[in-house]
GROMACS .gro file of C-alpha atoms in nm:
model
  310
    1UNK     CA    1   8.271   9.226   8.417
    2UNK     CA    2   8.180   9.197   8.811
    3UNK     CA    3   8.134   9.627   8.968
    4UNK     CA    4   8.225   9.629   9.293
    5UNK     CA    5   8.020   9.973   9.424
    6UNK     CA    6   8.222  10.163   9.709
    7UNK     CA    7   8.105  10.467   9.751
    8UNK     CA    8   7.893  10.547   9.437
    9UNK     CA    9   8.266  10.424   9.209
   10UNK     CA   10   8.169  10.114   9.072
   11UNK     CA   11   8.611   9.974   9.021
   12UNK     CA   12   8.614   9.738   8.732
   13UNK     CA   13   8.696   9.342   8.758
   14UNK     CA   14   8.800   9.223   8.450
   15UNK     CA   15   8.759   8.776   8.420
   16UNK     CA   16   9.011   8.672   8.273
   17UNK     CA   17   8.853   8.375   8.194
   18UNK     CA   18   8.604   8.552   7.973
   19UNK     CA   19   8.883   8.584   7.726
   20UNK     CA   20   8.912   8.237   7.586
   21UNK     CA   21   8.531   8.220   7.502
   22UNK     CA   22   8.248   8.379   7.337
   23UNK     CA   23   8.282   8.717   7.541
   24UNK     CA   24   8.655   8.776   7.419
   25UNK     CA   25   8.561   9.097   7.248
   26UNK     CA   26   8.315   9.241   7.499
   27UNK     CA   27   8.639   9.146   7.788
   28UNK     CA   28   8.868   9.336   7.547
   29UNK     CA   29   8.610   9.588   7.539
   30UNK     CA   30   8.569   9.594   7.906
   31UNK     CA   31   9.010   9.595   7.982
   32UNK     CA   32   9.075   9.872   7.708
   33UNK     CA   33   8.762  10.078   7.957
   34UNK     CA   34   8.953   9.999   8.235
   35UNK     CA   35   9.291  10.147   8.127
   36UNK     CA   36   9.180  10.396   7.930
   37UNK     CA   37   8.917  10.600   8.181
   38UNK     CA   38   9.070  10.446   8.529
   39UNK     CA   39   9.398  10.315   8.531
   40UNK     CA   40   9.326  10.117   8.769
   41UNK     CA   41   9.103   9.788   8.781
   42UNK     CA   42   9.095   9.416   8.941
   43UNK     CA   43   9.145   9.046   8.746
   44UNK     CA   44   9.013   8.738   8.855
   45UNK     CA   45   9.082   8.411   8.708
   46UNK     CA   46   9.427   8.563   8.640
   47UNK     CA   47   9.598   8.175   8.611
   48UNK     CA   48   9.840   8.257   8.912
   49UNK     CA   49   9.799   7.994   9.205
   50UNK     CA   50   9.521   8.132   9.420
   51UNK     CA   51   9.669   7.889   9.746
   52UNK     CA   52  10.032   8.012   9.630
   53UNK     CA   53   9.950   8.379   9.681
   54UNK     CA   54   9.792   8.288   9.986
   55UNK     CA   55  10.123   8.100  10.118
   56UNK     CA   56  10.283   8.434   9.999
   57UNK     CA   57  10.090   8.699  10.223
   58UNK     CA   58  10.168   8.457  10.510
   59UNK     CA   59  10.531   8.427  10.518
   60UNK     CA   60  10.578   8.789  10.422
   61UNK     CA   61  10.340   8.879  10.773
   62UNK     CA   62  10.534   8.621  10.945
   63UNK     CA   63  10.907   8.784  10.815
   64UNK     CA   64  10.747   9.076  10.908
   65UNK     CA   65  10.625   8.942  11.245
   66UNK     CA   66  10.988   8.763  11.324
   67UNK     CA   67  11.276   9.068  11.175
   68UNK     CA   68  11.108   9.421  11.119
   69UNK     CA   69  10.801   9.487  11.317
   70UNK     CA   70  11.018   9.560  11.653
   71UNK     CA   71  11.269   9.744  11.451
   72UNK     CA   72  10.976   9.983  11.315
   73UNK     CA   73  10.835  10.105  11.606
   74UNK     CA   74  11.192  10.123  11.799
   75UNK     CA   75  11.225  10.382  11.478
   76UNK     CA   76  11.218  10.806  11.557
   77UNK     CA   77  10.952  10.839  11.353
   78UNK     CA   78  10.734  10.616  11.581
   79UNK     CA   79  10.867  10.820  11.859
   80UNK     CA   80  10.817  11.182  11.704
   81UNK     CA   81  10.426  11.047  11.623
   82UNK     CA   82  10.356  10.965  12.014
   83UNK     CA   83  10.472  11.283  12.077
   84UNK     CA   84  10.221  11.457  11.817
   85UNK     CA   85  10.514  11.568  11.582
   86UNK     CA   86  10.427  11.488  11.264
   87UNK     CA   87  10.718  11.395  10.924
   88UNK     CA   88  10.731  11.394  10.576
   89UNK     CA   89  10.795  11.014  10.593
   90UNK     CA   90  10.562  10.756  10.501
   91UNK     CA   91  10.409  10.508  10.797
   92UNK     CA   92  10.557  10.184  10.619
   93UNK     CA   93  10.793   9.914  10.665
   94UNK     CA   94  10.963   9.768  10.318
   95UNK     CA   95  11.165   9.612  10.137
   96UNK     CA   96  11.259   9.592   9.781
   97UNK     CA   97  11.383   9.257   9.557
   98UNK     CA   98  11.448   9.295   9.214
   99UNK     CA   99  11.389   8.981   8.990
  100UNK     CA  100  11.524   9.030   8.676
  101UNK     CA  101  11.754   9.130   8.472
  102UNK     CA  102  11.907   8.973   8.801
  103UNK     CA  103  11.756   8.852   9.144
  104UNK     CA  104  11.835   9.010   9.468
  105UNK     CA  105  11.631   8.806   9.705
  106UNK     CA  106  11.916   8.646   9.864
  107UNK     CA  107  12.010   8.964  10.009
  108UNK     CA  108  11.731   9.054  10.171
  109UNK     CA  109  11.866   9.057  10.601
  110UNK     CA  110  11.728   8.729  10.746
  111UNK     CA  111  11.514   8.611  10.467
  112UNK     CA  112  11.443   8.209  10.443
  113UNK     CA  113  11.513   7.999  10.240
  114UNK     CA  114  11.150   7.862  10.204
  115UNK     CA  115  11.020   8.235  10.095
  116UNK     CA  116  11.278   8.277   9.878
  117UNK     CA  117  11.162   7.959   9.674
  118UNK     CA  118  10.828   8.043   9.770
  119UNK     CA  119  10.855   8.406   9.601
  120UNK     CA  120  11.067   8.297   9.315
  121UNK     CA  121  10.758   8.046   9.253
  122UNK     CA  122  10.483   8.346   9.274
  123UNK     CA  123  10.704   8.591   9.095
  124UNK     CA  124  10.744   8.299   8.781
  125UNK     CA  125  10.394   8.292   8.756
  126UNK     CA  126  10.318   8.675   8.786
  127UNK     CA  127  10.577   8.681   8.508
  128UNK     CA  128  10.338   8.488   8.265
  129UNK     CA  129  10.053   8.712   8.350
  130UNK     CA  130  10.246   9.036   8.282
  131UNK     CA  131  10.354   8.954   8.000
  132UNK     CA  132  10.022   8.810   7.885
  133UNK     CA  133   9.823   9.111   7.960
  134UNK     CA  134  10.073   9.357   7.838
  135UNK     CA  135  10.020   9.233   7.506
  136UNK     CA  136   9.627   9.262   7.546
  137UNK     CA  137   9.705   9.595   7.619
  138UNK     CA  138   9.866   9.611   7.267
  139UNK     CA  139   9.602   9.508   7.086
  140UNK     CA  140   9.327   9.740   7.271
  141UNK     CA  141   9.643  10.009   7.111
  142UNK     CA  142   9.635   9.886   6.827
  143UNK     CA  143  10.009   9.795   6.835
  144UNK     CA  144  10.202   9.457   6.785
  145UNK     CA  145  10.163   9.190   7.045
  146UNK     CA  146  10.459   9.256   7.187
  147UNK     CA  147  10.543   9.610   7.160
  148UNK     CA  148  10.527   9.726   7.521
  149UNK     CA  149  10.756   9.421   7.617
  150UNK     CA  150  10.987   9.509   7.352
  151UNK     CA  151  10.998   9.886   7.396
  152UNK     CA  152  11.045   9.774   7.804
  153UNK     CA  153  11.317   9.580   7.748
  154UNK     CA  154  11.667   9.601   7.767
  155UNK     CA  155  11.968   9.304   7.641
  156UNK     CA  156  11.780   9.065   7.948
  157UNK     CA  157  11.389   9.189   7.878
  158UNK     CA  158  11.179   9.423   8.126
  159UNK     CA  159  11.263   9.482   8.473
  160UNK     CA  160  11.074   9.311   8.730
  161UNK     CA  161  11.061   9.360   9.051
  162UNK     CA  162  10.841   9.369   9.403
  163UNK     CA  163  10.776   9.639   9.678
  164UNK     CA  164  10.719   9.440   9.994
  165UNK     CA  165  10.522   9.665  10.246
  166UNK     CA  166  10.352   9.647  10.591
  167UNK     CA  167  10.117   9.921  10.714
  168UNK     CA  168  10.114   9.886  11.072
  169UNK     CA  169   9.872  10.020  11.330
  170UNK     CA  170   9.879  10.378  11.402
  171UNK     CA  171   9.786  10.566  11.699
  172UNK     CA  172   9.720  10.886  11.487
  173UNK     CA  173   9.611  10.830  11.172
  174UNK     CA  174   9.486  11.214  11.111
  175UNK     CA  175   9.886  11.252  11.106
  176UNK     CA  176  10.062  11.033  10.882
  177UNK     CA  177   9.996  10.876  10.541
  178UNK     CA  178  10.115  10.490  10.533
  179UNK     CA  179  10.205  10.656  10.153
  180UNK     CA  180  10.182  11.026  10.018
  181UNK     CA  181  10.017  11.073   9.693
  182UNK     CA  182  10.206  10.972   9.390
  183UNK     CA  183  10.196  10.837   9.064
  184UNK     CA  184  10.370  10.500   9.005
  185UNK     CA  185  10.713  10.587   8.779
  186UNK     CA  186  10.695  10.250   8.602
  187UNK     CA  187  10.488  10.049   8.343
  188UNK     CA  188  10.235   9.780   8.500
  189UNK     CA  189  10.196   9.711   8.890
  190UNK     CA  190  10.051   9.417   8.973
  191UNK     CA  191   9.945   9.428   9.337
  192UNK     CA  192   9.886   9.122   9.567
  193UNK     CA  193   9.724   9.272   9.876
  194UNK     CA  194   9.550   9.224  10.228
  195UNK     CA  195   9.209   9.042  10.222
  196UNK     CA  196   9.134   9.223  10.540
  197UNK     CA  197   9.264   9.553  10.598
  198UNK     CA  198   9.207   9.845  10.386
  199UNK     CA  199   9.354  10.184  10.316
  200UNK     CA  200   9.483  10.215   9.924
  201UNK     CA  201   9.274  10.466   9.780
  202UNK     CA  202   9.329  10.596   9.411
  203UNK     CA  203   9.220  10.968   9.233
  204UNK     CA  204   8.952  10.947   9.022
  205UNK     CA  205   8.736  11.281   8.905
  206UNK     CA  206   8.844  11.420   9.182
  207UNK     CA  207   8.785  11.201   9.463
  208UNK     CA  208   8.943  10.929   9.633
  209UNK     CA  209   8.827  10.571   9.572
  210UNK     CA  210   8.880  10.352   9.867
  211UNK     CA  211   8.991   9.990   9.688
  212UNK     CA  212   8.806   9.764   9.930
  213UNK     CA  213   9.086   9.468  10.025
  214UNK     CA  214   9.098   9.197   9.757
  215UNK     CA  215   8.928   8.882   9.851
  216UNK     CA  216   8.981   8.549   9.679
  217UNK     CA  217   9.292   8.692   9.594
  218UNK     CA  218   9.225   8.857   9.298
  219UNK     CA  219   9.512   9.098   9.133
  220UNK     CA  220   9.517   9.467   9.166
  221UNK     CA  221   9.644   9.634   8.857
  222UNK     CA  222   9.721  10.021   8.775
  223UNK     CA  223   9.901  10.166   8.515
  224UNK     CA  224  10.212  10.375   8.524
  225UNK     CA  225  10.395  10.681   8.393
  226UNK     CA  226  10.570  10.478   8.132
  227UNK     CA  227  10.259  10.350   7.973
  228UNK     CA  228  10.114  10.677   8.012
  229UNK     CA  229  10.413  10.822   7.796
  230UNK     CA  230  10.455  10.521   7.571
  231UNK     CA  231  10.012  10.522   7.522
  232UNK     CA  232  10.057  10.865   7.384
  233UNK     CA  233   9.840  10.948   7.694
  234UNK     CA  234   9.601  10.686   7.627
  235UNK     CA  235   9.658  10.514   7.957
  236UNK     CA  236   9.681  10.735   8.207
  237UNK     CA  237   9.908  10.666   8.533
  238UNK     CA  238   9.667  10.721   8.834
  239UNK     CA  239   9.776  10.915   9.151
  240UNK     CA  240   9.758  10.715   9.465
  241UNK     CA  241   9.769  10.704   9.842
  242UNK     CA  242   9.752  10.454  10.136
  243UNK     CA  243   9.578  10.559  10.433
  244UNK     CA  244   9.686  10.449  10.845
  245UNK     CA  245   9.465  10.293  11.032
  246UNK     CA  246   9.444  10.262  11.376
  247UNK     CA  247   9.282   9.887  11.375
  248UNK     CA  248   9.502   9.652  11.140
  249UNK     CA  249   9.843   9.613  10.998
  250UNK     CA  250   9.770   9.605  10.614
  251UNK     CA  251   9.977   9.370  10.373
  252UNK     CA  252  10.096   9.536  10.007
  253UNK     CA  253  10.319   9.296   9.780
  254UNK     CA  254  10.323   9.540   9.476
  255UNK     CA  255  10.524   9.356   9.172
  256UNK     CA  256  10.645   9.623   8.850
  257UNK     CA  257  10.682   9.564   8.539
  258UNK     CA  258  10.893   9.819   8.417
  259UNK     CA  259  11.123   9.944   8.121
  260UNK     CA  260  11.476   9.819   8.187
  261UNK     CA  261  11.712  10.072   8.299
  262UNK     CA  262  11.869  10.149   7.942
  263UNK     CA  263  11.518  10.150   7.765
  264UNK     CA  264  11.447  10.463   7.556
  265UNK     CA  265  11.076  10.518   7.611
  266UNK     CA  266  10.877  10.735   7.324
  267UNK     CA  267  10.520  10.757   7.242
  268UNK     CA  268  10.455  10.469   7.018
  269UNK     CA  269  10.445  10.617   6.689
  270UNK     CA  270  10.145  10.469   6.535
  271UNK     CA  271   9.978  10.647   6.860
  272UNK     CA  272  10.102  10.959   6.786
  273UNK     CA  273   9.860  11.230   6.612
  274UNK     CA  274   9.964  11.344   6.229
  275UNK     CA  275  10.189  11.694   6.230
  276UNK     CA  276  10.355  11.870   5.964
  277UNK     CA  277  10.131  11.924   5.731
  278UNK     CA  278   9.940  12.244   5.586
  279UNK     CA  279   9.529  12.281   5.682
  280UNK     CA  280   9.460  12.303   5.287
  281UNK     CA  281   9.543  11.949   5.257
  282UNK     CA  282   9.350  11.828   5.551
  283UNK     CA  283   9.061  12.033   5.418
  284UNK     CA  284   9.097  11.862   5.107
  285UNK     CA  285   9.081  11.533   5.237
  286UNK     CA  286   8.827  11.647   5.495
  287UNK     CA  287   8.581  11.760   5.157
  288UNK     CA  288   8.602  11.395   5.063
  289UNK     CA  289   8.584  11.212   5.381
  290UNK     CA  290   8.347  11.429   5.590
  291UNK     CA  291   8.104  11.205   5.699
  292UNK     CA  292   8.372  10.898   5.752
  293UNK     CA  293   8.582  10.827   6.066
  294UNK     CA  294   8.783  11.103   6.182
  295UNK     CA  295   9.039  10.827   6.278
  296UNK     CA  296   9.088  10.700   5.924
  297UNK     CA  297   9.181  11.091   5.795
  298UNK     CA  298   9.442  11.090   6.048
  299UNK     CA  299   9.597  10.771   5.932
  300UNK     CA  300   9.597  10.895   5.573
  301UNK     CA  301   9.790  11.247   5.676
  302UNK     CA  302  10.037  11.041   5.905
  303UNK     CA  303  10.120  10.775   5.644
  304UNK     CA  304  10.120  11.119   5.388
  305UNK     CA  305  10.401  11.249   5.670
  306UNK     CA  306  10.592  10.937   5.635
  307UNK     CA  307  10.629  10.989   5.251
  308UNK     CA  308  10.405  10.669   5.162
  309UNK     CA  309  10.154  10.698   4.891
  310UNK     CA  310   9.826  10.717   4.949
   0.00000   0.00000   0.00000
């Protein structure tokens, strides 16, 4: 695992190219740190097409160029700001494209046809990836491969979409937020960002981490309330902000992977701690299994709460 040190928080970069060699276990080790005291870390060597991503961020700042950058600062909010009045909106242009259970791309106002082939070719691959480390997550749980994808998914899978955003240049930055602090709603976001502007910054221990932009296009990934629920509060969804600047119009392509509308999200049970049962019979159990795991007495009262012999 690379650190990268900003500001004495050292944000993890997990290679995922670590994971098909002798280090598996130590890169396991490393991702299951990651999501469990973060919930929010970097991948390299992630196997989506470093020169595809980069064709990405470039015809997303050139839509944004061509259609919406006159239309946001035509916009009252722009006005209000020059004035010195200040809003409870955020200081972003976006846009929003859903990819499955069904693909809305082709609405998007004045969107070409080479970026919609172009994103349908990104999105494909960021598919893979989601999938793939969704299930690594499983295993750092302790669950089936596949659990999160299956307890995400409705009659077509998970839902998958992408939050296209532009944080343009702002003449008062001490006055707006390009985004107010939040926690993300969904499961995994996957975030392909600027290599040159900054301005995300995510809680941790009480302070705000600055994520330095992502060079060599590397993937940004946090966690989100649905994991956080479905973890048992294992992985934590981290709250968030994005900062103005007054120097640079920052890129954010932020892709979710996210329950399906109709999913019914619970704590996975095998997360869940053992209840129902009288203190005489964990004391019991405890007089026999004092100096043992902790972990493996809880197993024993939770498969005793199921009914299963022991």
């Amino acid at each position: 695992m690379v650190l990268i040190k900003e500001r004495e928080m050292e944000i993890p970069v997990i290679d995922f190219s670590e994971l098909d060699g002798e280090n598996r276990i130590k890169t396991m080790s490393l991702l299951d740190h990651a999501c469990d005291k973060w919930g929010f870390f970097m991948v390299d060597n992630h196997g989506v097409d470093k020169e595809l991503m980069e064709k990405v961020k470039k015809m997303i700042n050139s839509h944004y160029e061509d259609h919406l950058k006159e239309k946001f600062y035509q916009s009252e909010m722009v006005k209000a700001l020059s004035e010195g009045k200040t809003s409870d909106a955020d200081w972003e242009s976006s846009f929003f494209i859903w990819h499955k259970p069904t693909s809305s791309i082709c609405k998007i106002p004045n969107i070409s046809d080479e970026l919609i082939k172009t994103m349908d070719e990104y999105v494909s691959q960021l598919h893979k990836f989601a999938a793939r480390l969704s299930n690594l997550m499983c295993e750092n749980l302790g669950l089936s491969q596949e659990y999160i994808t299956n307890a995400f998914s409705g009659p077509e899978g998970p839902a998958f979409g992408t939050k296209v955003a532009k944080y343009p240049e702002c003449l008062r930055p001490e006055l707006m937020r390009g985004l107010r602090e939040h926690t993300d709603a969904g499961g995994i976001i996957l975030l392909l960002q600027d290599d040159q502007v900054p301005g995300l910054e995510f809680l941790k221990d009480g302070k705000w981490v600055p994520i330095p932009p992502s060079k060599n296009n590397t993937i940004f990934v946090n966690t989100g309330d649905q994991l956080e629920i479905l973890s048992n509060g294992r992985y934590k969804s981290a709250v968030h902000r994005v900062m103005t600047v007054k120097d640079g119009c920052r890129l954010s392509i932020a892709t979710f992977y996210n329950p399906a509308g109709d999913a019914v999200i619970s704590p996975a049970p095998e997360l869940l701690y053992p209840s129902g049962y009288q203190f005489q019979d964990y004391l019991k159990l405890y007089s026999t299994t004092k100096f043992g795991d902790k972990g493996s007495r809880f197993h024993t009262m939770k498969k005793r709460e199921n009914g299963d012999s022991v």
